[in-house]
Amino acid sequence: MTSRASWLNLALIRENFKRFWPLMIGGLAFWLVCGPFALAMGGYPYSYHFMRSILRHLNPAPVLLNIALPVAMAVSCFSYLHRSNSSGVMHTMPFSRRSLFVSNYVSGLAMSLAPVVIISVILLFMRSGVETLFYDSDPVYATGTAILRFLLEEFTIITFVYSVSVFAAVISGLSVIHTLTAVALNFICPALFLLMMGYMEVYEYGFTGGSLLEDFAIRMNPYLLILGEDGFSAKEVCFYVLIALVITVAAYLLYKLRRLERAGDSYVFSPARYIIGFLMVFAASSVTGLVFQGEIGYAAYVLGFVVGYIIAQMIVTRSTKIFTKQCLASGLVYALVIAAVVCVFRLDLIGYQKRVPDPAKVQSVTIYSNTFDMGLDGVYDEISDPANIERVTNFHRQIVADPANYQKPWTSYSTAEYGTVDSRDTLEQPVSLQLTYAMKNGRTLTRDYWIPARMLKDSADMRDVWNSAENIGIARYLAEMDAKNLAITIEGYNLTDASGDQLSNWEEFDDDNYAIGNSGLSDKQALLDGLKKDATMIDYDSLFENTGYEPSLSVHLDFRMPADPTAPEDYISGNAWNYYDYDGEGRPIYKHLVMDVNVTKRSVNTLNALLNMNVSDDLKLAARIIAGGK
């Protein structure tokens, strides 16, 4: 007979397996249908992509079962806590609370893990029949190591979800409440974090969430993380398992304090009732407030609060009598806390909007703007010269010195506001500006603004940054090119005036092509020289000229150079990009540096070269129109 002092009661574990095996078998059956059976039905050799989806946890089985099965097992194995009769009987039997908790925890976890263990064994036998795919940018091969890693990741996710679900069992008094609480608690941390990000997005001007913050929210839950990642690192596995252990210990300590007569209540601990009630009200008020405050103002928060309060109080009290003195007192506290949260962000009590980094602590600054584009190359501009960094921080301080500079959202710049004034004819039109500081301590600070174009144009600091030696722009790419290994396509477009009338009978997209080689070498060299000269003569004030309907030409450059097969393939973005030619073994032979250059009336050297080239009369006519001639 098992002693009361023992940690495990084998008889209870066997009983749980006898009672709840259908859940385990149901999970296994679903896994088999969605996994090995579907893989085999696709024919031999087995599909690489299908096996990859399994090992990446993107198959329907892990997506559904990694939440559903652990929650169902926790609800089943601890269901006796939610019925007064069962709870009394179980705790009068000859084993301790410790033995009850541990035995139910272990049996439920074992049944949650059993299906994926069996599936992993089956996949080990099937792995040799999976087709080999050579051209996958991120391959996942069905090796024994990959399958064991898959099993370890599944163990991590299931253990985490199950431990949270057991904690929900201990604090709840009804199976339905337990189920809902288990699901909610598994996602509560990322949900709250995203709500805070919502407040920052609405009230903290300059804030940009970005992928880093989204990744941080996802990393709060292994179930979410595995859906968007290549897998867990060893540190992540240890972290999530440790958190699951802490949650389990907390659940055990609360289990020892749990009063049996509270079975049947929504929540058996008063603090849990108030905390969960507040979280429901806070979520409802925040979501409606953040979504609808632009239409109905702060009334949106009040509306969400009222709806959330009614629902939350009915759930936690299991009664429609929700306007008692105690309930109203808790509602008042909830309202004060929510109002305080809104005020913290609305009044910028954390000082986020005014925060500008010390230039001495900045390693580099990356600038991105739809107007201030250094070299007009369409890529993010990174500057590291200390003098330029100080200039950018000076301009940043100028922006935040007056909230009127940045608190006007871009949606406010409408034609209705300006009446008949065309937005492209005023320097009050909005321009975007994103500043990302790379700090010397390894951190980053990012701000994203819409500011009047005049403010950027009149800034002596930003003008000096533009005119500095760091502004090499498209010249950096043109400098790599020579005429012999360059293919050029010249296209004309946008030869219309503001009313939409054609300025000539010249047909759009009539192009001249100069292929790689010696053909037209002198013309290509002349045009390339003109482009290089114009690239170094872009004037700062020209960024703010009215160019919406300016006649222009497009010069498409494709420069081929030998590629080092052993070097990593470096891809760039913007108006210049790369692509590669490969040999029969998949190694890069040639790298193509490809870019489009827009030729306008300011491209004097390029237009002169074009007029002296052996091109079609239509293109020469287009060049004269662009230059301002006839």
mmCIF file with all atom_site columns, N, CA, C and O in Angstrom, residues 177-199:
data_model
loop_
_atom_site.group_PDB
_atom_site.id
_atom_site.type_symbol
_atom_site.label_atom_id
_atom_site.label_alt_id
_atom_site.label_comp_id
_atom_site.label_asym_id
_atom_site.label_entity_id
_atom_site.label_seq_id
_atom_site.pdbx_PDB_ins_code
_atom_site.Cartn_x
_atom_site.Cartn_y
_atom_site.Cartn_z
_atom_site.occupancy
_atom_site.B_iso_or_equiv
_atom_site.pdbx_formal_charge
_atom_site.auth_seq_id
_atom_site.auth_comp_id
_atom_site.auth_asym_id
_atom_site.auth_atom_id
_atom_site.pdbx_PDB_model_num
ATOM 1  N N  . ILE A 1 177 ? -15.115 27.363 -15.556 1.00 0.00 ? 177 ILE A N  1
ATOM 2  C CA . ILE A 1 177 ? -14.228 28.480 -15.238 1.00 0.00 ? 177 ILE A CA 1
ATOM 3  C C  . ILE A 1 177 ? -12.774 28.052 -15.353 1.00 0.00 ? 177 ILE A C  1
ATOM 4  O O  . ILE A 1 177 ? -11.907 28.806 -15.840 1.00 0.00 ? 177 ILE A O  1
ATOM 5  N N  . HIS A 1 178 ? -12.473 26.825 -14.917 1.00 0.00 ? 178 HIS A N  1
ATOM 6  C CA . HIS A 1 178 ? -11.113 26.303 -15.024 1.00 0.00 ? 178 HIS A CA 1
ATOM 7  C C  . HIS A 1 178 ? -10.659 26.276 -16.478 1.00 0.00 ? 178 HIS A C  1
ATOM 8  O O  . HIS A 1 178 ? -9.551  26.717 -16.806 1.00 0.00 ? 178 HIS A O  1
ATOM 9  N N  . THR A 1 179 ? -11.504 25.796 -17.360 1.00 0.00 ? 179 THR A N  1
ATOM 10 C CA . THR A 1 179 ? -11.136 25.703 -18.775 1.00 0.00 ? 179 THR A CA 1
ATOM 11 C C  . THR A 1 179 ? -10.859 27.076 -19.370 1.00 0.00 ? 179 THR A C  1
ATOM 12 O O  . THR A 1 179 ? -9.836  27.299 -20.030 1.00 0.00 ? 179 THR A O  1
ATOM 13 N N  . LEU A 1 180 ? -11.770 28.016 -19.124 1.00 0.00 ? 180 LEU A N  1
ATOM 14 C CA . LEU A 1 180 ? -11.593 29.360 -19.666 1.00 0.00 ? 180 LEU A CA 1
ATOM 15 C C  . LEU A 1 180 ? -10.368 30.045 -19.073 1.00 0.00 ? 180 LEU A C  1
ATOM 16 O O  . LEU A 1 180 ? -9.611  30.719 -19.780 1.00 0.00 ? 180 LEU A O  1
ATOM 17 N N  . THR A 1 181 ? -10.179 29.860 -17.773 1.00 0.00 ? 181 THR A N  1
ATOM 18 C CA . THR A 1 181 ? -9.032  30.486 -17.112 1.00 0.00 ? 181 THR A CA 1
ATOM 19 C C  . THR A 1 181 ? -7.722  29.891 -17.610 1.00 0.00 ? 181 THR A C  1
ATOM 20 O O  . THR A 1 181 ? -6.720  30.606 -17.791 1.00 0.00 ? 181 THR A O  1
ATOM 21 N N  . ALA A 1 182 ? -7.698  28.571 -17.832 1.00 0.00 ? 182 ALA A N  1
ATOM 22 C CA . ALA A 1 182 ? -6.477  27.917 -18.313 1.00 0.00 ? 182 ALA A CA 1
ATOM 23 C C  . ALA A 1 182 ? -6.068  28.470 -19.670 1.00 0.00 ? 182 ALA A C  1
ATOM 24 O O  . ALA A 1 182 ? -4.884  28.766 -19.906 1.00 0.00 ? 182 ALA A O  1
ATOM 25 N N  . VAL A 1 183 ? -7.017  28.633 -20.569 1.00 0.00 ? 183 VAL A N  1
ATOM 26 C CA . VAL A 1 183 ? -6.705  29.175 -21.893 1.00 0.00 ? 183 VAL A CA 1
ATOM 27 C C  . VAL A 1 183 ? -6.256  30.634 -21.775 1.00 0.00 ? 183 VAL A C  1
ATOM 28 O O  . VAL A 1 183 ? -5.262  31.051 -22.371 1.00 0.00 ? 183 VAL A O  1
ATOM 29 N N  . ALA A 1 184 ? -6.990  31.414 -20.958 1.00 0.00 ? 184 ALA A N  1
ATOM 30 C CA . ALA A 1 184 ? -6.674  32.836 -20.822 1.00 0.00 ? 184 ALA A CA 1
ATOM 31 C C  . ALA A 1 184 ? -5.301  33.053 -20.200 1.00 0.00 ? 184 ALA A C  1
ATOM 32 O O  . ALA A 1 184 ? -4.519  33.891 -20.664 1.00 0.00 ? 184 ALA A O  1
ATOM 33 N N  . LEU A 1 185 ? -4.973  32.291 -19.137 1.00 0.00 ? 185 LEU A N  1
ATOM 34 C CA . LEU A 1 185 ? -3.694  32.490 -18.458 1.00 0.00 ? 185 LEU A CA 1
ATOM 35 C C  . LEU A 1 185 ? -2.511  32.112 -19.342 1.00 0.00 ? 185 LEU A C  1
ATOM 36 O O  . LEU A 1 185 ? -1.411  32.653 -19.170 1.00 0.00 ? 185 LEU A O  1
ATOM 37 N N  . ASN A 1 186 ? -2.713  31.207 -20.270 1.00 0.00 ? 186 ASN A N  1
ATOM 38 C CA . ASN A 1 186 ? -1.621  30.841 -21.168 1.00 0.00 ? 186 ASN A CA 1
ATOM 39 C C  . ASN A 1 186 ? -1.237  31.987 -22.103 1.00 0.00 ? 186 ASN A C  1
ATOM 40 O O  . ASN A 1 186 ? -0.117  32.008 -22.629 1.00 0.00 ? 186 ASN A O  1
ATOM 41 N N  . PHE A 1 187 ? -2.163  32.928 -22.309 1.00 0.00 ? 187 PHE A N  1
ATOM 42 C CA . PHE A 1 187 ? -1.887  34.032 -23.232 1.00 0.00 ? 187 PHE A CA 1
ATOM 43 C C  . PHE A 1 187 ? -1.959  35.394 -22.550 1.00 0.00 ? 187 PHE A C  1
ATOM 44 O O  . PHE A 1 187 ? -1.898  36.418 -23.226 1.00 0.00 ? 187 PHE A O  1
ATOM 45 N N  . ILE A 1 188 ? -2.068  35.416 -21.225 1.00 0.00 ? 188 ILE A N  1
ATOM 46 C CA . ILE A 1 188 ? -2.288  36.676 -20.522 1.00 0.00 ? 188 ILE A CA 1
ATOM 47 C C  . ILE A 1 188 ? -1.094  37.616 -20.645 1.00 0.00 ? 188 ILE A C  1
ATOM 48 O O  . ILE A 1 188 ? -1.251  38.823 -20.832 1.00 0.00 ? 188 ILE A O  1
ATOM 49 N N  . CYS A 1 189 ? 0.123   37.083 -20.546 1.00 0.00 ? 189 CYS A N  1
ATOM 50 C CA . CYS A 1 189 ? 1.309   37.962 -20.587 1.00 0.00 ? 189 CYS A CA 1
ATOM 51 C C  . CYS A 1 189 ? 1.483   38.632 -21.945 1.00 0.00 ? 189 CYS A C  1
ATOM 52 O O  . CYS A 1 189 ? 1.617   39.871 -22.009 1.00 0.00 ? 189 CYS A O  1
ATOM 53 N N  . PRO A 1 190 ? 1.477   37.886 -23.064 1.00 0.00 ? 190 PRO A N  1
ATOM 54 C CA . PRO A 1 190 ? 1.572   38.590 -24.348 1.00 0.00 ? 190 PRO A CA 1
ATOM 55 C C  . PRO A 1 190 ? 0.396   39.513 -24.612 1.00 0.00 ? 190 PRO A C  1
ATOM 56 O O  . PRO A 1 190 ? 0.569   40.575 -25.217 1.00 0.00 ? 190 PRO A O  1
ATOM 57 N N  . ALA A 1 191 ? -0.812  39.143 -24.120 1.00 0.00 ? 191 ALA A N  1
ATOM 58 C CA . ALA A 1 191 ? -1.972  40.006 -24.343 1.00 0.00 ? 191 ALA A CA 1
ATOM 59 C C  . ALA A 1 191 ? -1.823  41.334 -23.611 1.00 0.00 ? 191 ALA A C  1
ATOM 60 O O  . ALA A 1 191 ? -2.077  42.405 -24.175 1.00 0.00 ? 191 ALA A O  1
ATOM 61 N N  . LEU A 1 192 ? -1.394  41.285 -22.350 1.00 0.00 ? 192 LEU A N  1
ATOM 62 C CA . LEU A 1 192 ? -1.193  42.520 -21.592 1.00 0.00 ? 192 LEU A CA 1
ATOM 63 C C  . LEU A 1 192 ? -0.076  43.367 -22.199 1.00 0.00 ? 192 LEU A C  1
ATOM 64 O O  . LEU A 1 192 ? -0.171  44.599 -22.253 1.00 0.00 ? 192 LEU A O  1
ATOM 65 N N  . PHE A 1 193 ? 0.972   42.704 -22.634 1.00 0.00 ? 193 PHE A N  1
ATOM 66 C CA . PHE A 1 193 ? 2.084   43.442 -23.248 1.00 0.00 ? 193 PHE A CA 1
ATOM 67 C C  . PHE A 1 193 ? 1.615   44.165 -24.504 1.00 0.00 ? 193 PHE A C  1
ATOM 68 O O  . PHE A 1 193 ? 1.954   45.335 -24.726 1.00 0.00 ? 193 PHE A O  1
ATOM 69 N N  . LEU A 1 194 ? 0.830   43.493 -25.334 1.00 0.00 ? 194 LEU A N  1
ATOM 70 C CA . LEU A 1 194 ? 0.337   44.116 -26.559 1.00 0.00 ? 194 LEU A CA 1
ATOM 71 C C  . LEU A 1 194 ? -0.632  45.255 -26.256 1.00 0.00 ? 194 LEU A C  1
ATOM 72 O O  . LEU A 1 194 ? -0.694  46.244 -26.986 1.00 0.00 ? 194 LEU A O  1
ATOM 73 N N  . LEU A 1 195 ? -1.411  45.132 -25.158 1.00 0.00 ? 195 LEU A N  1
ATOM 74 C CA . LEU A 1 195 ? -2.277  46.244 -24.760 1.00 0.00 ? 195 LEU A CA 1
ATOM 75 C C  . LEU A 1 195 ? -1.440  47.464 -24.387 1.00 0.00 ? 195 LEU A C  1
ATOM 76 O O  . LEU A 1 195 ? -1.763  48.602 -24.740 1.00 0.00 ? 195 LEU A O  1
ATOM 77 N N  . MET A 1 196 ? -0.351  47.234 -23.650 1.00 0.00 ? 196 MET A N  1
ATOM 78 C CA . MET A 1 196 ? 0.536   48.346 -23.304 1.00 0.00 ? 196 MET A CA 1
ATOM 79 C C  . MET A 1 196 ? 1.135   48.968 -24.567 1.00 0.00 ? 196 MET A C  1
ATOM 80 O O  . MET A 1 196 ? 1.279   50.186 -24.660 1.00 0.00 ? 196 MET A O  1
ATOM 81 N N  . MET A 1 197 ? 1.477   48.132 -25.526 1.00 0.00 ? 197 MET A N  1
ATOM 82 C CA . MET A 1 197 ? 1.990   48.657 -26.784 1.00 0.00 ? 197 MET A CA 1
ATOM 83 C C  . MET A 1 197 ? 0.916   49.462 -27.511 1.00 0.00 ? 197 MET A C  1
ATOM 84 O O  . MET A 1 197 ? 1.211   50.455 -28.190 1.00 0.00 ? 197 MET A O  1
ATOM 85 N N  . GLY A 1 198 ? -0.341  49.055 -27.354 1.00 0.00 ? 198 GLY A N  1
ATOM 86 C CA . GLY A 1 198 ? -1.440  49.812 -27.947 1.00 0.00 ? 198 GLY A CA 1
ATOM 87 C C  . GLY A 1 198 ? -1.550  51.200 -27.336 1.00 0.00 ? 198 GLY A C  1
ATOM 88 O O  . GLY A 1 198 ? -1.749  52.195 -28.045 1.00 0.00 ? 198 GLY A O  1
ATOM 89 N N  . TYR A 1 199 ? -1.425  51.284 -26.008 1.00 0.00 ? 199 TYR A N  1
ATOM 90 C CA . TYR A 1 199 ? -1.433  52.591 -25.352 1.00 0.00 ? 199 TYR A CA 1
ATOM 91 C C  . TYR A 1 199 ? -0.268  53.451 -25.830 1.00 0.00 ? 199 TYR A C  1
ATOM 92 O O  . TYR A 1 199 ? -0.416  54.654 -26.066 1.00 0.00 ? 199 TYR A O  1
#
